[in-house]
Short mmCIF file of C-alpha atoms in Angstrom, two decimals:
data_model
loop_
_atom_site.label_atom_id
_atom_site.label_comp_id
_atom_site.label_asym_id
_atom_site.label_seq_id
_atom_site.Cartn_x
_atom_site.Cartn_y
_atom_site.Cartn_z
CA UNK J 1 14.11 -19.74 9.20
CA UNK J 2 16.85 -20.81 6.54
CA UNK J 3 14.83 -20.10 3.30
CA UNK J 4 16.55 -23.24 2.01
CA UNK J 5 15.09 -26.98 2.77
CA UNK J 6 17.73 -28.99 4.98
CA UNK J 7 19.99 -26.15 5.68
CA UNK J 8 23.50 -26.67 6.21
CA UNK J 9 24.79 -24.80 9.34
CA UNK J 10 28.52 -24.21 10.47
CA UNK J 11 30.11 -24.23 13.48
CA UNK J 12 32.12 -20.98 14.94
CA UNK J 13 33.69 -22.98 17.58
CA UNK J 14 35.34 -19.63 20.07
CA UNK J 15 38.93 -20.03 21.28
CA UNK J 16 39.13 -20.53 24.87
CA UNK J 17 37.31 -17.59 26.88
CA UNK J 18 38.57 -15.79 29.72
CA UNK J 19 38.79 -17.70 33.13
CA UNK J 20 38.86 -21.13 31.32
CA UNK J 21 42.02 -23.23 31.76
CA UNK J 22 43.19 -22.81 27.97
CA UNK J 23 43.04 -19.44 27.96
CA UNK J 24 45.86 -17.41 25.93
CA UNK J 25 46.35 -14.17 27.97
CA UNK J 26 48.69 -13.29 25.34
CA UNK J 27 46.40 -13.27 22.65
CA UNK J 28 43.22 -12.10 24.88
CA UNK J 29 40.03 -11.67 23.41
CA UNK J 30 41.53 -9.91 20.13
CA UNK J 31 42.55 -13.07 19.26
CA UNK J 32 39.06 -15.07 20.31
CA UNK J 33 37.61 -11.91 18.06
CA UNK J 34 39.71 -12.30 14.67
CA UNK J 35 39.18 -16.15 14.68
CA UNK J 36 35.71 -16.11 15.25
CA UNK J 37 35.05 -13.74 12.58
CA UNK J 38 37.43 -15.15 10.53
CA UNK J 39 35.74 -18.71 10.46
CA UNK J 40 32.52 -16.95 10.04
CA UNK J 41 33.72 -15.65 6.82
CA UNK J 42 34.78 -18.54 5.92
CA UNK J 43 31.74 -20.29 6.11
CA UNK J 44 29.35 -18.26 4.65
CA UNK J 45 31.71 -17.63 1.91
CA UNK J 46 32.01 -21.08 1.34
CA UNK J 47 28.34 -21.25 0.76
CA UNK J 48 26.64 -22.63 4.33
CA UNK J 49 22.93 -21.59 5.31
CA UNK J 50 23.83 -20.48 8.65
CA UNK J 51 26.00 -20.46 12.19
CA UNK J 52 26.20 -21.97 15.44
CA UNK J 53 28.51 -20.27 17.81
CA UNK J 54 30.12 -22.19 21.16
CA UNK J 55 32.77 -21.97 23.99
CA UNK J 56 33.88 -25.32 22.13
CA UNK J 57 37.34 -24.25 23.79
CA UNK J 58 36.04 -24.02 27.22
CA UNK J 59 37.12 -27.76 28.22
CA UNK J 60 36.62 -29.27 30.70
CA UNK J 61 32.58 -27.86 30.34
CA UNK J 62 30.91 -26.21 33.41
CA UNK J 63 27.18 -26.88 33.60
CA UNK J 64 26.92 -23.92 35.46
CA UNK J 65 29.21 -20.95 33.18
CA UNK J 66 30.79 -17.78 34.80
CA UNK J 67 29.66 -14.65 34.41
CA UNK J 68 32.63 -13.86 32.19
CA UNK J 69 31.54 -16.67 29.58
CA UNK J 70 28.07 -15.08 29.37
CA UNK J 71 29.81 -11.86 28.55
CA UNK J 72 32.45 -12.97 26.56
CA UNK J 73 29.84 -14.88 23.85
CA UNK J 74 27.29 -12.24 24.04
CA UNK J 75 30.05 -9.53 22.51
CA UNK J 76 31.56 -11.84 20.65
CA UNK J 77 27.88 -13.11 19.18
CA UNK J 78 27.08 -9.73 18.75
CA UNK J 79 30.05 -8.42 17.02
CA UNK J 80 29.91 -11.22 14.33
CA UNK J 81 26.48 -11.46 13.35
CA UNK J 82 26.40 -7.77 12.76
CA UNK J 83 29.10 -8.10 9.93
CA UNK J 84 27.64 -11.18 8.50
CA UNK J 85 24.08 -11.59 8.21
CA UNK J 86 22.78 -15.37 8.30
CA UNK J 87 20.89 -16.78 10.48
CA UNK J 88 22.19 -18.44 13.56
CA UNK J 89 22.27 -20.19 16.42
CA UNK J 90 24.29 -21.12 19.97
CA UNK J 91 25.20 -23.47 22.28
CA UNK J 92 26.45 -22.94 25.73
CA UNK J 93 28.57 -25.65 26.96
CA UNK J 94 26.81 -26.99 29.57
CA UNK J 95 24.58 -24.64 30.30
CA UNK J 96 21.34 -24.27 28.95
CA UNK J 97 19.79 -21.32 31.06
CA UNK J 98 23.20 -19.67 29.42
CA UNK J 99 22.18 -20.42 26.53
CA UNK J 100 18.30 -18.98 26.92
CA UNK J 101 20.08 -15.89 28.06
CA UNK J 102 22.31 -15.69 25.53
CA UNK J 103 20.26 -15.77 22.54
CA UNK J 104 18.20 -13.42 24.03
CA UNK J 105 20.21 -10.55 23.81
CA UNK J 106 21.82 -11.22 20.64
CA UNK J 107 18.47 -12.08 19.11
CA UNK J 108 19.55 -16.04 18.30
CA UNK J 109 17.00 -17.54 15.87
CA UNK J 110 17.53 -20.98 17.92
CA UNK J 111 19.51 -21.86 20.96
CA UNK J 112 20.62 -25.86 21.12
CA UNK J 113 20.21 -27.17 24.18
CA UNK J 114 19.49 -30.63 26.56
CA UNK J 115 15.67 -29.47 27.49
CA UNK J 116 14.50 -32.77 28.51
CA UNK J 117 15.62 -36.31 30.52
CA UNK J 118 18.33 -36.79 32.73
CA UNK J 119 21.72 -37.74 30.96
CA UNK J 120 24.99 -38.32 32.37
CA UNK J 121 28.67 -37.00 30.75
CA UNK J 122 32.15 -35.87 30.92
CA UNK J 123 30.66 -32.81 32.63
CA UNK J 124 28.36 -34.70 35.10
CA UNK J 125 24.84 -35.25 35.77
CA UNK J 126 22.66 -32.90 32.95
CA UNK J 127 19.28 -32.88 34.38
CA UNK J 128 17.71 -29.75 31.83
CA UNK J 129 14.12 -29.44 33.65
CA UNK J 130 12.33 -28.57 30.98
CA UNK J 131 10.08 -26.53 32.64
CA UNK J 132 12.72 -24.11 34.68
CA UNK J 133 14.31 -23.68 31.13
CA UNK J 134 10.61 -22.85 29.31
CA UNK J 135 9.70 -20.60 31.85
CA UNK J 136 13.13 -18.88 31.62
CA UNK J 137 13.13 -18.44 28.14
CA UNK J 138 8.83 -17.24 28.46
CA UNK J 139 9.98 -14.65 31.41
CA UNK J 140 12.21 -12.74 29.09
CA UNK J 141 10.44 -12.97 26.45
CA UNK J 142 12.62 -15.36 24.26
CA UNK J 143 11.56 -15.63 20.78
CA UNK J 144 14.48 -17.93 19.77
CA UNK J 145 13.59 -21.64 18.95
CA UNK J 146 14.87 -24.62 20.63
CA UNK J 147 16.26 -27.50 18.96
CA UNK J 148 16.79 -29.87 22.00
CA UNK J 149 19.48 -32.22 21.84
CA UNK J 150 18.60 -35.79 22.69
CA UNK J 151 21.64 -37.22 22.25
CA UNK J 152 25.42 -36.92 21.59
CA UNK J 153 28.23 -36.91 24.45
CA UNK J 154 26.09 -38.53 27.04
CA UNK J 155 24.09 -41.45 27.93
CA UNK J 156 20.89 -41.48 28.84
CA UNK J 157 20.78 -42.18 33.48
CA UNK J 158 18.36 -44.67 32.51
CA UNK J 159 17.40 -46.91 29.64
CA UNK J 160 15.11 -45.35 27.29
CA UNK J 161 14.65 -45.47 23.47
CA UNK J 162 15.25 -42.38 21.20
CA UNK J 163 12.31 -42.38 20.15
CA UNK J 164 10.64 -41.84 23.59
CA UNK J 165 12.92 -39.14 24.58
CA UNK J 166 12.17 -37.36 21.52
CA UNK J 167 8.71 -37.56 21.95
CA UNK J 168 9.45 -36.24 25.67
CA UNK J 169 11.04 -33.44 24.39
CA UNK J 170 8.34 -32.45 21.77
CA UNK J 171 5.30 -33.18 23.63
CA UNK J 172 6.62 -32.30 27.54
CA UNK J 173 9.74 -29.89 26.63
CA UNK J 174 8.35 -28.26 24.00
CA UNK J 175 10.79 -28.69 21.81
CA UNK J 176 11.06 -27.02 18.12
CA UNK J 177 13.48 -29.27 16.30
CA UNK J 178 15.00 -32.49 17.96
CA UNK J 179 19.40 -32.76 17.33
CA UNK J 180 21.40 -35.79 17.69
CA UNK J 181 25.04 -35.96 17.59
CA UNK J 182 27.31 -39.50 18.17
CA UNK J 183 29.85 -40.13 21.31
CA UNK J 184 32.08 -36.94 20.11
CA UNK J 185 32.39 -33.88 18.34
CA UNK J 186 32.74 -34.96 14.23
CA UNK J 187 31.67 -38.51 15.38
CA UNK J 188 28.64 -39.95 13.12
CA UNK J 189 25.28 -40.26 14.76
CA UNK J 190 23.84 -44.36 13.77
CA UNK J 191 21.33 -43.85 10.79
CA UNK J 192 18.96 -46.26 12.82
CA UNK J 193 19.48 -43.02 16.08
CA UNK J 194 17.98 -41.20 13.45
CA UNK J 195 14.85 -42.94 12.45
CA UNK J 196 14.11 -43.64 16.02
CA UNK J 197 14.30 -40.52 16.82
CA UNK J 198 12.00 -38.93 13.70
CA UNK J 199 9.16 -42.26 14.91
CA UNK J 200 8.78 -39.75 18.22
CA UNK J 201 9.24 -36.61 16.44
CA UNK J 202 5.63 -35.80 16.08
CA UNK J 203 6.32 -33.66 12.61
CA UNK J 204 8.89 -31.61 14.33
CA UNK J 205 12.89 -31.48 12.71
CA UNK J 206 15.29 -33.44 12.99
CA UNK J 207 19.05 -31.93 13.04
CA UNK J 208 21.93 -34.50 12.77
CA UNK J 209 24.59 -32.33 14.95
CA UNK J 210 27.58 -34.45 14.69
CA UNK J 211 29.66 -36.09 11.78
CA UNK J 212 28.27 -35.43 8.39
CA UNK J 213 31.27 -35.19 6.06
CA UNK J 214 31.79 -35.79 2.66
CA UNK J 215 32.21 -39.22 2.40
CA UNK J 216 28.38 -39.80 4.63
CA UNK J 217 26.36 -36.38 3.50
CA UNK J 218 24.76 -38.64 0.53
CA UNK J 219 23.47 -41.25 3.19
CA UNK J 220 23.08 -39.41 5.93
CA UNK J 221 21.44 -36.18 4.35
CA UNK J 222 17.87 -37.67 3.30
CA UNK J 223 17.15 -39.17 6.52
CA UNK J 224 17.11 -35.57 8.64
CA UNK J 225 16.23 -32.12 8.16
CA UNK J 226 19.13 -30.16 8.83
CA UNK J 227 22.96 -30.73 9.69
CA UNK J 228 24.88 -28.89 12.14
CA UNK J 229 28.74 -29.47 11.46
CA UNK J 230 31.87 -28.12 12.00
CA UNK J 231 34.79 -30.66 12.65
CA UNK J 232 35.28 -31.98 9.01
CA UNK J 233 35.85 -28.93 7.84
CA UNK J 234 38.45 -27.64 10.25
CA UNK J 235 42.37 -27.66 9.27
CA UNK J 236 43.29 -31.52 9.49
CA UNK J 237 39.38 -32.38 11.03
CA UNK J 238 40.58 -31.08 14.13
CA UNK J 239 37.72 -29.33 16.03
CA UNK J 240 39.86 -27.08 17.66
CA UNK J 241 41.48 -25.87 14.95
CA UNK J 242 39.98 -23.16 12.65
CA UNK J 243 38.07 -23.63 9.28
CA UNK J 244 39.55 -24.88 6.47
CA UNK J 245 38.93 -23.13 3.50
CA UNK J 246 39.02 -26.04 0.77
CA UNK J 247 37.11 -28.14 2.62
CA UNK J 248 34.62 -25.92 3.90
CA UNK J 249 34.05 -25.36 -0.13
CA UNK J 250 34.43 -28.84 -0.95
CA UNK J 251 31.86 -29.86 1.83
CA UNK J 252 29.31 -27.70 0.84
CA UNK J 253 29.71 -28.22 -2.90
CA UNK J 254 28.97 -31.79 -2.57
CA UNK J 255 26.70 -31.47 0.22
CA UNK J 256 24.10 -29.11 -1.86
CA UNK J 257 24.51 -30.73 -5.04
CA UNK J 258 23.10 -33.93 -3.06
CA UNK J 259 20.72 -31.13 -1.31
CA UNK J 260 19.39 -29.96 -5.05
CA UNK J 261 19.04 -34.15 -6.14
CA UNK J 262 16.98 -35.08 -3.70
CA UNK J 263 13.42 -35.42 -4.63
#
């Protein structure tokens, strides 16, 4: 998908959309627009392997989205990824059937998602049904993958190892790469998160999707496939601010030369 081994994606986190409480009516969706491509830019500039777009501004997250959000981040999507061509990916917070939907219509090469388990959050209950959400993305004909987030933000509604849930996600969900993140966005997922998880992997990824920086990309790196990541390299590691230019550059310089040493 990334023509690189353990690609490095970065997040376009979206200013807050219409109809969400943040909202700047002032600076509308021109606004939303220039800083999305803008960040884009930035990234791939920088050097990263790919995007992942979000309604990171959308707080608090529905788990059901308005129609407007669907709208919103399919133009948006749409407008950005046909200036700058990388691969890419989305997230819908909280709504995976969003998501599906989504990345249909802007041709997503992966959508990341909860598929599987029952977890419980900020947002509320996220019970994904795998199956609804398969059968969703089968009806229209979905050719995006699904890297199915197993943690990150949430607990699990009852005990269960990693390692277990993976395994329900890849063998049940159908899952095409498994994603971890820690407690919050830019927070470090445990190194030991990420072995359980690969021992009930069966072969497929695994994406660390939360707080790989500079000072942990030499650990951290080796022990997954692929990193997701966005809040280091925003203006003071703020997630809701936009990317930083130096540090997107400094990220990624140290981040691939570890890439290129690795056996």
């Amino acid at each position: 998908m990334f023509g690189v081994n353990k690609p490095i994606l970065g997040m376009v986190h979206f200013l807050p959309l219409p109809g969400s409480p943040l909202y700047d009516r002032e600076g509308g969706m021109k606004k939303i627009r220039e800083t999305a491509l803008r960040d884009a830019e930035v990234l791939l500039e920088a050097g990263f392997d790919g995007l992942v777009f979000s309604n990171e501004g959308d707080r608090p997250y529905l788990s059901n989205v308005d129609k407007v959000t669907v709208a919103a981040m399919s133009s948006l999507i749409s407008e950005v990824t046909s200036r700058f061509k990388a691969p890419f990916g989305l997230s819908v917070l909280a709504d995976a059937e969003a998501a599906i939907s989504i990345g249909k219509v802007v041709d997503a090469n992966f959508v990341r998602i909860f598929l599987s388990w029952v977890f419980v959050g900020d947002w509320g209950i996220v019970d994904p049904n795998a199956a609804r959400l398969q059968r969703l993305k089968a009806g229209i004909d979905g050719q995006m993958k699904i890297f199915a987030n197993i943690s990150g933000h949430t607990e699990p509604l009852a005990p269960r190892s990693l390692a277990d849930i993976g395994r329900g996600a890849v063998k049940f969900g159908l899952a095409d790469a498994l994603c971890l993140a820690g407690t919050t966005a830019g927070s470090e997922v445990a190194e030991e998160d990420l072995l359980d998880a690969r021992r009930g992997s069966d072969g497929v990824p695994i994406i660390a999707g939360t707080g790989v920086n500079e000072q942990n990309v030499a650990r951290l790196l080796p022990l997954v496939d692929g990193v997701i990541m966005g809040t280091s390299v925003k203006v003071d590691g703020d997630t809701f601010k936009p990317v930083d230019p130096e540090r997107a550059a400094s990220f990624i310089k140290l981040a691939k030369k570890v890439r290129n040493d690795l056996p």
